XYZ file of C-alpha atoms in Angstrom:
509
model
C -14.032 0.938 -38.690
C -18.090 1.318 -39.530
C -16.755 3.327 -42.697
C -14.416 1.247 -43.601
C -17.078 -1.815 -43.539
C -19.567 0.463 -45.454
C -16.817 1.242 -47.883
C -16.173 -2.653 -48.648
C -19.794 -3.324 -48.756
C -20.097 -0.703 -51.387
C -16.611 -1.892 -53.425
C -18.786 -5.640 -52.978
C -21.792 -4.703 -54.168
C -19.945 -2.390 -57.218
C -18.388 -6.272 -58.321
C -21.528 -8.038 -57.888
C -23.179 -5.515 -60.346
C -20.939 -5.456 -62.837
C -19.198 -9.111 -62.941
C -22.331 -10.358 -62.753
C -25.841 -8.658 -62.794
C -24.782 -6.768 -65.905
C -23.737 -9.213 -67.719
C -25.856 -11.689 -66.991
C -28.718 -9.217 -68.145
C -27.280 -7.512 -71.145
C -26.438 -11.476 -72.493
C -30.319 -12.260 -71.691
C -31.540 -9.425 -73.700
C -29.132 -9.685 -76.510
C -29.650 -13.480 -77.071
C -33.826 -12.774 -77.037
C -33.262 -10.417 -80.136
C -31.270 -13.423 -82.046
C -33.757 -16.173 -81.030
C -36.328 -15.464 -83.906
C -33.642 -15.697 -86.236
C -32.819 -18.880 -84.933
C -35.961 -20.010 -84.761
C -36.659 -19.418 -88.556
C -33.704 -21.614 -89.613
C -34.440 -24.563 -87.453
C -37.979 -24.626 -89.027
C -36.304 -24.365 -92.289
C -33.600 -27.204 -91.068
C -36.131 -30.016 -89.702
C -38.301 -29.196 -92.347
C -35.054 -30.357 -94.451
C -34.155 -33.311 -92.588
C -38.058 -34.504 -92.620
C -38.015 -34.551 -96.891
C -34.675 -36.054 -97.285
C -35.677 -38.970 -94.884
C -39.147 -39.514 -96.566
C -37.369 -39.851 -99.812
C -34.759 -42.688 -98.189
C -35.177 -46.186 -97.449
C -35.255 -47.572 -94.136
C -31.401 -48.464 -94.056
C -30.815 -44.367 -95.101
C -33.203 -43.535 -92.220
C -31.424 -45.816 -89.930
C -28.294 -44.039 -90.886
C -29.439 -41.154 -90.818
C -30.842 -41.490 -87.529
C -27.267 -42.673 -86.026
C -25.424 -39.692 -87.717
C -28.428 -37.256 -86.027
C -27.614 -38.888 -82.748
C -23.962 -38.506 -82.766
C -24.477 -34.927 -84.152
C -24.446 -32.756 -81.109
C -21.273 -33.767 -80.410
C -20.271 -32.054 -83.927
C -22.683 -29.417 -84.261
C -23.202 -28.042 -80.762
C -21.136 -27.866 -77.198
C -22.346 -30.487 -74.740
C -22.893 -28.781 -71.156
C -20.097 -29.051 -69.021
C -22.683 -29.800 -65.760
C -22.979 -33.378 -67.406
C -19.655 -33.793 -66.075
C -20.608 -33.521 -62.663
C -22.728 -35.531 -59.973
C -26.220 -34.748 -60.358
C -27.987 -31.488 -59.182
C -30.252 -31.568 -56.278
C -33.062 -29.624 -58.068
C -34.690 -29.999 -61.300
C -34.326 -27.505 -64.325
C -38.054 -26.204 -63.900
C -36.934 -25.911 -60.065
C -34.360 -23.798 -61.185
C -36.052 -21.543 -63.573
C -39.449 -21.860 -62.411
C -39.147 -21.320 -58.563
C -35.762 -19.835 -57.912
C -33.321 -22.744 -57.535
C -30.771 -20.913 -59.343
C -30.881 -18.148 -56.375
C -29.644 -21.351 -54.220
C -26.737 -22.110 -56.698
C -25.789 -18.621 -56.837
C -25.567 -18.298 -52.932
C -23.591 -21.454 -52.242
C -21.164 -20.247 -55.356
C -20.302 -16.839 -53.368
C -19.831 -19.072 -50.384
C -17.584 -21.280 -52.127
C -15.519 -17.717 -53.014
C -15.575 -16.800 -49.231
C -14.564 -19.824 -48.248
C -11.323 -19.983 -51.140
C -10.701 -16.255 -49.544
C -10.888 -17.490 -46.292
C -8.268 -20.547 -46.687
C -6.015 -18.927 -49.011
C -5.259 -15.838 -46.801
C -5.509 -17.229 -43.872
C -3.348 -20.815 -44.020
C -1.892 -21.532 -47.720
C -0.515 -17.787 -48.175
C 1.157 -18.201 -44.997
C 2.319 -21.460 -45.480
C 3.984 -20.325 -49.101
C 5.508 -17.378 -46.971
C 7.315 -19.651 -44.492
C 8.513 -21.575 -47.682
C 9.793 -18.815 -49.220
C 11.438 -17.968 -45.892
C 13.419 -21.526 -45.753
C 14.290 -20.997 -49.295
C 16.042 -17.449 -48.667
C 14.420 -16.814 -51.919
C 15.057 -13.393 -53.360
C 11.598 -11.129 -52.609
C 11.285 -9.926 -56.579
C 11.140 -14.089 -57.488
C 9.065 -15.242 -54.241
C 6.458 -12.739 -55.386
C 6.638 -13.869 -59.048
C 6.163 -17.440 -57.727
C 5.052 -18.397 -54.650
C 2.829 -15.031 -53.748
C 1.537 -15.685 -57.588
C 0.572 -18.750 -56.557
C -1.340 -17.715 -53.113
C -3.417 -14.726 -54.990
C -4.042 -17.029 -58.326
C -5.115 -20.542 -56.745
C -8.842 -20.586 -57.684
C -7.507 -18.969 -61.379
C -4.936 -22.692 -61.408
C -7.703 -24.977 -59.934
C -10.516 -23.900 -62.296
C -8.278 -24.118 -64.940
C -7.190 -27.672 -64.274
C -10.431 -28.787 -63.347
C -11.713 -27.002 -67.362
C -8.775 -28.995 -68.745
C -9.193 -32.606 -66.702
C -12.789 -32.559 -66.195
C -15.460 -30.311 -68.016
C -12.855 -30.313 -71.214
C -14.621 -26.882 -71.380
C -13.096 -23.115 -72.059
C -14.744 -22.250 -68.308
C -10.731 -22.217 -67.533
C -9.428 -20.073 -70.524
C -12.549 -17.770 -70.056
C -11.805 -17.449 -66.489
C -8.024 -16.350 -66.589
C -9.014 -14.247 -69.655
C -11.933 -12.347 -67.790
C -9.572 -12.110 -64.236
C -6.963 -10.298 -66.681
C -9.228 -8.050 -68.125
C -10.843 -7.548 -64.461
C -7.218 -6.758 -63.012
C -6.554 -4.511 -65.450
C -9.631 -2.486 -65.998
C -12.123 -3.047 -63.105
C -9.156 -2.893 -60.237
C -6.989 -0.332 -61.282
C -10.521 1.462 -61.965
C -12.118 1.043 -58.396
C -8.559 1.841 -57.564
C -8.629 5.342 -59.147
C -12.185 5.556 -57.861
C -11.941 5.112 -53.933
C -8.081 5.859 -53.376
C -9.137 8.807 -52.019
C -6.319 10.670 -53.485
C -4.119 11.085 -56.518
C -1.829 8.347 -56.695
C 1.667 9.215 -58.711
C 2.923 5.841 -60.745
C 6.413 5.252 -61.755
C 7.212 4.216 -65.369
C 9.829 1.381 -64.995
C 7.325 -0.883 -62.877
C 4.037 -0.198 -65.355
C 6.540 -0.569 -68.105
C 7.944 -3.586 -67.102
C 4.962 -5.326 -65.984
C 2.905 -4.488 -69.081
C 5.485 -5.401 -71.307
C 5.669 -9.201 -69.913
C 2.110 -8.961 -70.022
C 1.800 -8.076 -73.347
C 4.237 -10.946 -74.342
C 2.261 -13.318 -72.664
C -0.775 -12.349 -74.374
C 1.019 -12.538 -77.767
C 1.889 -15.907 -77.059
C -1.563 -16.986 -75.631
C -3.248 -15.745 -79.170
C -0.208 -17.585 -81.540
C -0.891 -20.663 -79.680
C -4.800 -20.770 -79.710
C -5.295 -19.569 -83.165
C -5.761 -23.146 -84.660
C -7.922 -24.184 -81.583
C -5.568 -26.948 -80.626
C -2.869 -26.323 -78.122
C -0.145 -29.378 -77.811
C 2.552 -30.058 -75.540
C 5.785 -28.131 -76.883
C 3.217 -24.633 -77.061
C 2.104 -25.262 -73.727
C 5.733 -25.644 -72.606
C 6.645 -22.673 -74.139
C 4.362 -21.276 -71.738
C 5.948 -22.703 -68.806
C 9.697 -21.225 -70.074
C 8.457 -18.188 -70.644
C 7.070 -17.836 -67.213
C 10.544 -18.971 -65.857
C 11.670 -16.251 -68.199
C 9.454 -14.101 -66.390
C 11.007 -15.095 -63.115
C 14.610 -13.973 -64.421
C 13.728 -11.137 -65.114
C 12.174 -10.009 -61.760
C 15.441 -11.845 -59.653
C 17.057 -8.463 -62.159
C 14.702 -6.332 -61.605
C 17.136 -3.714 -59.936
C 19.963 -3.991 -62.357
C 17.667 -3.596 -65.211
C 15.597 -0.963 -63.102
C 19.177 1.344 -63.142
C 19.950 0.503 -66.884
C 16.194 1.972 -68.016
C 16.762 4.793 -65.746
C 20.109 5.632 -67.356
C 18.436 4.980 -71.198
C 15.833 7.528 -70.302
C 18.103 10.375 -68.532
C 15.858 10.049 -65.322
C 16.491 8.982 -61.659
C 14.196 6.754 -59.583
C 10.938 8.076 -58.657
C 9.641 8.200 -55.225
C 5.992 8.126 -56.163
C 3.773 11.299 -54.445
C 0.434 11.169 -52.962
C -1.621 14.181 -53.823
C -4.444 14.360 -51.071
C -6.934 17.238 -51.087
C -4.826 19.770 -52.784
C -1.651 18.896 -50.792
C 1.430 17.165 -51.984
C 3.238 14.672 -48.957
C 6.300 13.306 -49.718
C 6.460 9.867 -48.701
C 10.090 9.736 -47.836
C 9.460 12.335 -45.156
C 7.297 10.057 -43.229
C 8.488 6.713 -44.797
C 9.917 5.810 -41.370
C 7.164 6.896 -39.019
C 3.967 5.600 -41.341
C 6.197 2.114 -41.935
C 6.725 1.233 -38.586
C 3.191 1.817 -37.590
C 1.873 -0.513 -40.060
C 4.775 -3.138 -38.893
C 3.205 -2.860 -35.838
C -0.274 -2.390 -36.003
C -0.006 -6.296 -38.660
C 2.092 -8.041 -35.608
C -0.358 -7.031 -33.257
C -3.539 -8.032 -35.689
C -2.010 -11.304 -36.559
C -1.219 -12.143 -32.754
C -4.425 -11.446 -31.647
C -6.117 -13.541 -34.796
C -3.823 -16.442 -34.280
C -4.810 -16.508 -30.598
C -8.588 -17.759 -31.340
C -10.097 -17.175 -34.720
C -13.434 -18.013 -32.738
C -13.140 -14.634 -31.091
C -16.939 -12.871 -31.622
C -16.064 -9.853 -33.958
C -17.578 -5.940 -33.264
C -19.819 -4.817 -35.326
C -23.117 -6.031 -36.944
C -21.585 -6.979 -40.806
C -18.342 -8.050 -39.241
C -20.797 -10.259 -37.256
C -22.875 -11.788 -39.443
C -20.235 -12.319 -42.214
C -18.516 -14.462 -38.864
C -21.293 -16.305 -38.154
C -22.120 -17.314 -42.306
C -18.186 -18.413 -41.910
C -18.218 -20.274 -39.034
C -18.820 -23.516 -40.727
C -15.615 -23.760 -42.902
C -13.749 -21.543 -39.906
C -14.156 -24.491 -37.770
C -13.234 -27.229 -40.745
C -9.912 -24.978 -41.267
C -8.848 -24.614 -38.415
C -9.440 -28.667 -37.209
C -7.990 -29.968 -40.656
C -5.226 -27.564 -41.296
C -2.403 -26.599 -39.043
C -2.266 -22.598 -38.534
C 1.700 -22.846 -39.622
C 1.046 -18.715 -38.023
C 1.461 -20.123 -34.291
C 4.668 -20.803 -32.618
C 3.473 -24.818 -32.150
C 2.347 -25.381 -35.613
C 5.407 -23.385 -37.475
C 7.830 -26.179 -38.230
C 4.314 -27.986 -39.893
C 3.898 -25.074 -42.664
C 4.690 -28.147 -45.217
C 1.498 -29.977 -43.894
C -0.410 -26.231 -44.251
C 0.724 -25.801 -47.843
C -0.514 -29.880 -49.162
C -3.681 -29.366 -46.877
C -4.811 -26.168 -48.135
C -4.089 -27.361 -51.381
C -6.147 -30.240 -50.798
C -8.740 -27.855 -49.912
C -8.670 -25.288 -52.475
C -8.880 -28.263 -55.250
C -12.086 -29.451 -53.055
C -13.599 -26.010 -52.875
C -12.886 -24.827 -56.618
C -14.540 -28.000 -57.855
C -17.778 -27.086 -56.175
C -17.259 -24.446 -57.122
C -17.221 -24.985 -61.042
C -19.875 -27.551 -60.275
C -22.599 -24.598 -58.997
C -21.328 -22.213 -61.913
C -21.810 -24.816 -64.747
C -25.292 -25.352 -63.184
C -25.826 -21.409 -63.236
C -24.833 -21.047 -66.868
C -26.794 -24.159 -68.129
C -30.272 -22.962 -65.972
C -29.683 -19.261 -67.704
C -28.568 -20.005 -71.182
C -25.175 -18.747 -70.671
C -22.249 -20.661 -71.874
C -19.443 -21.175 -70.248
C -16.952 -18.785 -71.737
C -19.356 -16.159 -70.721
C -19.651 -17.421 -66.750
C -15.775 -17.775 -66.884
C -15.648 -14.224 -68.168
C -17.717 -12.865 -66.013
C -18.547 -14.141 -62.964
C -15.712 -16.612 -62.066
C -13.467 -14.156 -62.929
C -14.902 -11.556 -60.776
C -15.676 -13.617 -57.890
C -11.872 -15.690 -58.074
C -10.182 -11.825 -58.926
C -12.463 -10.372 -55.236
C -9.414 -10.914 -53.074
C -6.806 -9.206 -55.750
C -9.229 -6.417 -55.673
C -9.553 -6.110 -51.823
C -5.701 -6.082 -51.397
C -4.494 -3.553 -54.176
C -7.575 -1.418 -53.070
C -6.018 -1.614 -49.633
C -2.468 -0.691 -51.028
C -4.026 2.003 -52.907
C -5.987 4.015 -50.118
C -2.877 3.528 -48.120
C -0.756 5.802 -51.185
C 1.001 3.123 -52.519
C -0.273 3.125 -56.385
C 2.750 1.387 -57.895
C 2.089 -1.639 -55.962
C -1.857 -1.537 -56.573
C -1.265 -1.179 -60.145
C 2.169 -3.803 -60.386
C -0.248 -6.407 -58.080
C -3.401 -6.275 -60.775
C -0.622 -6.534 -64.215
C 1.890 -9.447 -62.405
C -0.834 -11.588 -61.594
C -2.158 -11.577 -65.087
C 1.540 -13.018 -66.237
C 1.031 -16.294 -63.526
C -2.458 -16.709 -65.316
C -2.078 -16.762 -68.389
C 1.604 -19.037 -68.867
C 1.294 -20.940 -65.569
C -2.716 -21.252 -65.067
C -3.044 -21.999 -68.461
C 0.383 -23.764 -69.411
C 0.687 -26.324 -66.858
C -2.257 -27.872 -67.090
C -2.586 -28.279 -70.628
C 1.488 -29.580 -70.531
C 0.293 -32.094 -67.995
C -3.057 -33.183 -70.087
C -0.756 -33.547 -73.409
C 2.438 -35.459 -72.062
C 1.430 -37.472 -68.976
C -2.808 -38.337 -69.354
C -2.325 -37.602 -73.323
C 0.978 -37.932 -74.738
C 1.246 -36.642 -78.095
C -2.459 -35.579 -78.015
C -3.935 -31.965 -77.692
C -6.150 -29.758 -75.464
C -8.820 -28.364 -77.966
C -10.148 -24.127 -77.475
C -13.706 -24.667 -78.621
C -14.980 -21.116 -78.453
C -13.493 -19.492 -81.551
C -14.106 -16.519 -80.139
C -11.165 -16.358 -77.542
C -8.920 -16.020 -79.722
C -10.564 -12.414 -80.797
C -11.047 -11.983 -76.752
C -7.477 -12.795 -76.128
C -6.037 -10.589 -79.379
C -8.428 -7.415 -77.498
C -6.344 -8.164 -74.514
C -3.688 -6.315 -76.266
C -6.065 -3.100 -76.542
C -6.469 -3.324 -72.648
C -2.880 -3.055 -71.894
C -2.437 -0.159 -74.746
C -5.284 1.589 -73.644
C -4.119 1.365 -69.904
C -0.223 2.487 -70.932
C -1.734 5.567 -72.717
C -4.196 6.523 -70.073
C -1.650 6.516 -67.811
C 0.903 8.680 -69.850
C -1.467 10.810 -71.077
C -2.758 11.513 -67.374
C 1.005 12.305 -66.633
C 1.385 9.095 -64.814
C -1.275 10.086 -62.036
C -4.140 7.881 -61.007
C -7.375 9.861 -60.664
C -11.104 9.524 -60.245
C -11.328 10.570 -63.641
C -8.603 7.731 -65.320
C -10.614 5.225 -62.637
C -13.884 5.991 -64.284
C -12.799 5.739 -67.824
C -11.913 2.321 -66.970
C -14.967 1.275 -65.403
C -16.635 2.259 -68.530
C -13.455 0.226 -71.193
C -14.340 -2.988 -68.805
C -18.680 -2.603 -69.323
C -17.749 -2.416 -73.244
C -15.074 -5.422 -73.241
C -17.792 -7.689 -71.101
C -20.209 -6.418 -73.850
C -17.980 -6.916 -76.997
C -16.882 -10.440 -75.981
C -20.762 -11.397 -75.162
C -21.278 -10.365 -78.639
C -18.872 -12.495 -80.005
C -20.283 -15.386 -78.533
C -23.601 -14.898 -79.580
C -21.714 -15.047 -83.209
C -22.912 -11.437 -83.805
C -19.683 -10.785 -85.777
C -19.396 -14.421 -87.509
C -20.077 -18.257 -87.203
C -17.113 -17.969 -83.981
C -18.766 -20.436 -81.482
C -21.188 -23.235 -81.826
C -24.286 -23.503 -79.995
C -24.706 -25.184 -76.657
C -26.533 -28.542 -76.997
C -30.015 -28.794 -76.075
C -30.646 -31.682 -73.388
């Protein structure tokens, strides 16, 4: 138990670093070397402005002072942070004395505490739906599970649609793809502790919807306005989606058959040795069945019990606030007495998650606005590290335990919800019922080269993969540690309009 604790501390840290630290410093540095430049041409601008109004009259100075007014809104991207109640701390608080540090602490609580009521009440509630339903597993995993892992991905993106009217949303599901695909399946390869064999049909599959959704995410942003008929494209072609997992086995045996192979039962190379999984399927399956009842009867009995441990400890005690709010406002749907109420768990936790990702945004926009980092970049980065934590933790999980097709199918499916459900519904609902026949605009021109590299991702992964005989390694983990470092830093670039006039700057306030 101490190593596994060490071992997530280390996987924690190995985020922090690079969805975070990393970029946060390599944007820094970059943006000092462009400031001179900068700097020269507003000289050169005001220096402009201050002729052409000497050589006006007082009603062209008037005018001209109204059109410099209204110019930021033109010229440059208001910060999103306006948006929201006012801070607590000043701006020289914040970069002066370390009032960011308090932002950026109460922004990782705000992802503990989404971890903490998505696993623990609105994933269960969604299960029990599911369960009512008699819902095929293949299409309650497309849906409902989607929606359990991808919650903060749907809330920040309504809440960068409805309230900010920023890209913090797009950038978000666009870095928590490029995090699933590269950083995950990476740390996967990394700290399996073993070789993990993938079959083809499920990559295949999986990166093929992917690959359509991205295609359909770059034909619709490309003019920087998305309206209502594009974003409900989005939605059919995530019901599309659903189809085709509810015939996933029928279309499973017809790939097999086009391809002269049978199904795979995946291998699990560990220190030199090869153990067939079907050998001790049985044994290692009903083990796990009942090691999980016996975890989930004793955490249902009292989720006040005090942990063992020192980190297990202390990560109780810094949850203990919301713990306690949880489990008074939300019924555990998990207990025999609260079981029928799983439709009160699901609206509750909803409630809550909306509540919590709103903060949530709030602290971030403060974080990027006290740095100098726009929003695209925070989305890219940090939200979509910090939202993408729990994905991680789970297919990392899977993976130790052998199972790499589900590690790797759990990173790629999620990526389909976010990008046509995260992203579609909420701009269908801002165009038809708060704006009908309006538009949801993409201000960062850059995405739309950040969304078209998306396709690289996927390619790059696919040919990894077959080149490395369809084995995950340390080696194929590594590689795309590094592929993820130079995406963060490509798309950073593009911001900073290194490759062209993509983004405008942020206004100054």
């Amino acid at each position: 138990m101490h190593r596994d604790r060490t071992f997530l501390a280390r996987v924690g840290l190995l985020i922090l670093f690079t969805g975070f630290v990393l970029p946060s410093l390599f944007f820094r540095s970059v943006r000092h070397a462009f400031q001179q430049k900068n700097h020269q041409e507003d000289v050169f601008n005001r220096a402009r402005r201050s002729l052409e109004e000497n050589r006006s009259t007082i009603q062209q100075r008037g005018e001209a002072l109204l059109l410099s007014v209204k110019a930021p809104s033109h010229n440059c991207v208001m910060p999103s942070f306006d948006e929201f109640p006012g801070d607590f701390m000043t701006q020289r608080q914040r970069q002066k004395y370390g009032g960011v540090i308090v932002h950026f602490l109460l922004a990782v609580y705000m992802f503990g505490a989404l971890a903490l009521v998505c696993d623990d009440y609105f994933v269960p509630s969604l299960e029990k739906i599911t369960d009512k339903l008699h819902m095929h597993s293949d299409v309650a995993g497309a849906t409902f599970m989607a929606a359990g892992s991808s919650a903060p991905e749907l809330f920040t993106s309504i809440i960068g649609v409805f309230i900010t009217e920023s890209d913090i949303g797009l950038g978000t599901i666009v870095g928590s793809a490029v995090f699933n695909i590269l950083f995950i399946v990476g740390v996967c390869g990394l700290f399996a502790g073993s070789t993990l064999r993938l079959s083809r049909w499920p990559l295949l599959r999986d990166s093929m919807c992917y690959l359509t959704s991205i295609a359909a995410l770059v034909a619709i942003s490309h003019d920087k306005h998305v309206y209502w008929y594009e974003a409900l494209v989005l939605v059919c072609m995530y019901l599309m989606y659903v189809l085709i997992m509810y015939f996933n086995q029928p279309l499973q045996v017809f790939f097999e058959k086009l391809i002269g192979s049978h199904q795979e039962s995946p291998d699990i190379e560990l220190n030199g040795n090869v153990e067939h999984r079907k050998e001790n399927g049985d044994f290692n399956r009903s083990n796990v069945s009942e090691n999980q009842e016996v975890e989930v009867t004793v955490h249902s009995a009292s989720p006040f019990s005090f942990p063992q441990g020192c980190v297990s400890r202390i990560l109780w005690i810094t949850a203990l606030p919301f713990i306690c709010l949880f489990y008074v406002t939300i019924p555990d749907c998990r207990k025999n007495r609260w079981e029928k109420w799983y439709l009160v768990s699901f609206f509750l936790s909803v409630l809550w998650i909306a509540a919590l990702s709103y903060v949530l945004v709030w602290m971030v926009s403060i974080i990027g606005f006290t740095l100098g980092i726009p929003d695209v970049i925070m989305g890219l980065t940090f939200m979509a590290a910090g939202s993408s934590v729990p994905d991680g933790i789970s297919s990392l999980i899977v993976a130790r335990q052998g199972d790499g097709d589900m590690a790797v199918s759990n990173t790629i499916g999620s990526n389909v919800f976010d990008i046509l459900l995260c992203l579609g519904l909420p701009w269908l609902l801002k165009t038809t019922i708060v704006d009908l026949g309006g538009y949801v605009n993409v201000v960062s021109g850059s995405m739309l080269y950040t969304s078209i590299s998306l396709f690289g991702t996927v390619l790059v992964t696919i040919l990894c993969v077959a080149v490395n005989k369809w084995y995950l390694n340390k080696c194929f983990g590594m590689i795309f540690l590094l592929l993820y470092v130079v995406f963060i830093a490509v798309a950073t670039l593009f911001e900073l309009n290194l490759f062209g006039d993509f983004s405008l700057p942020p206004c100054k306030v």
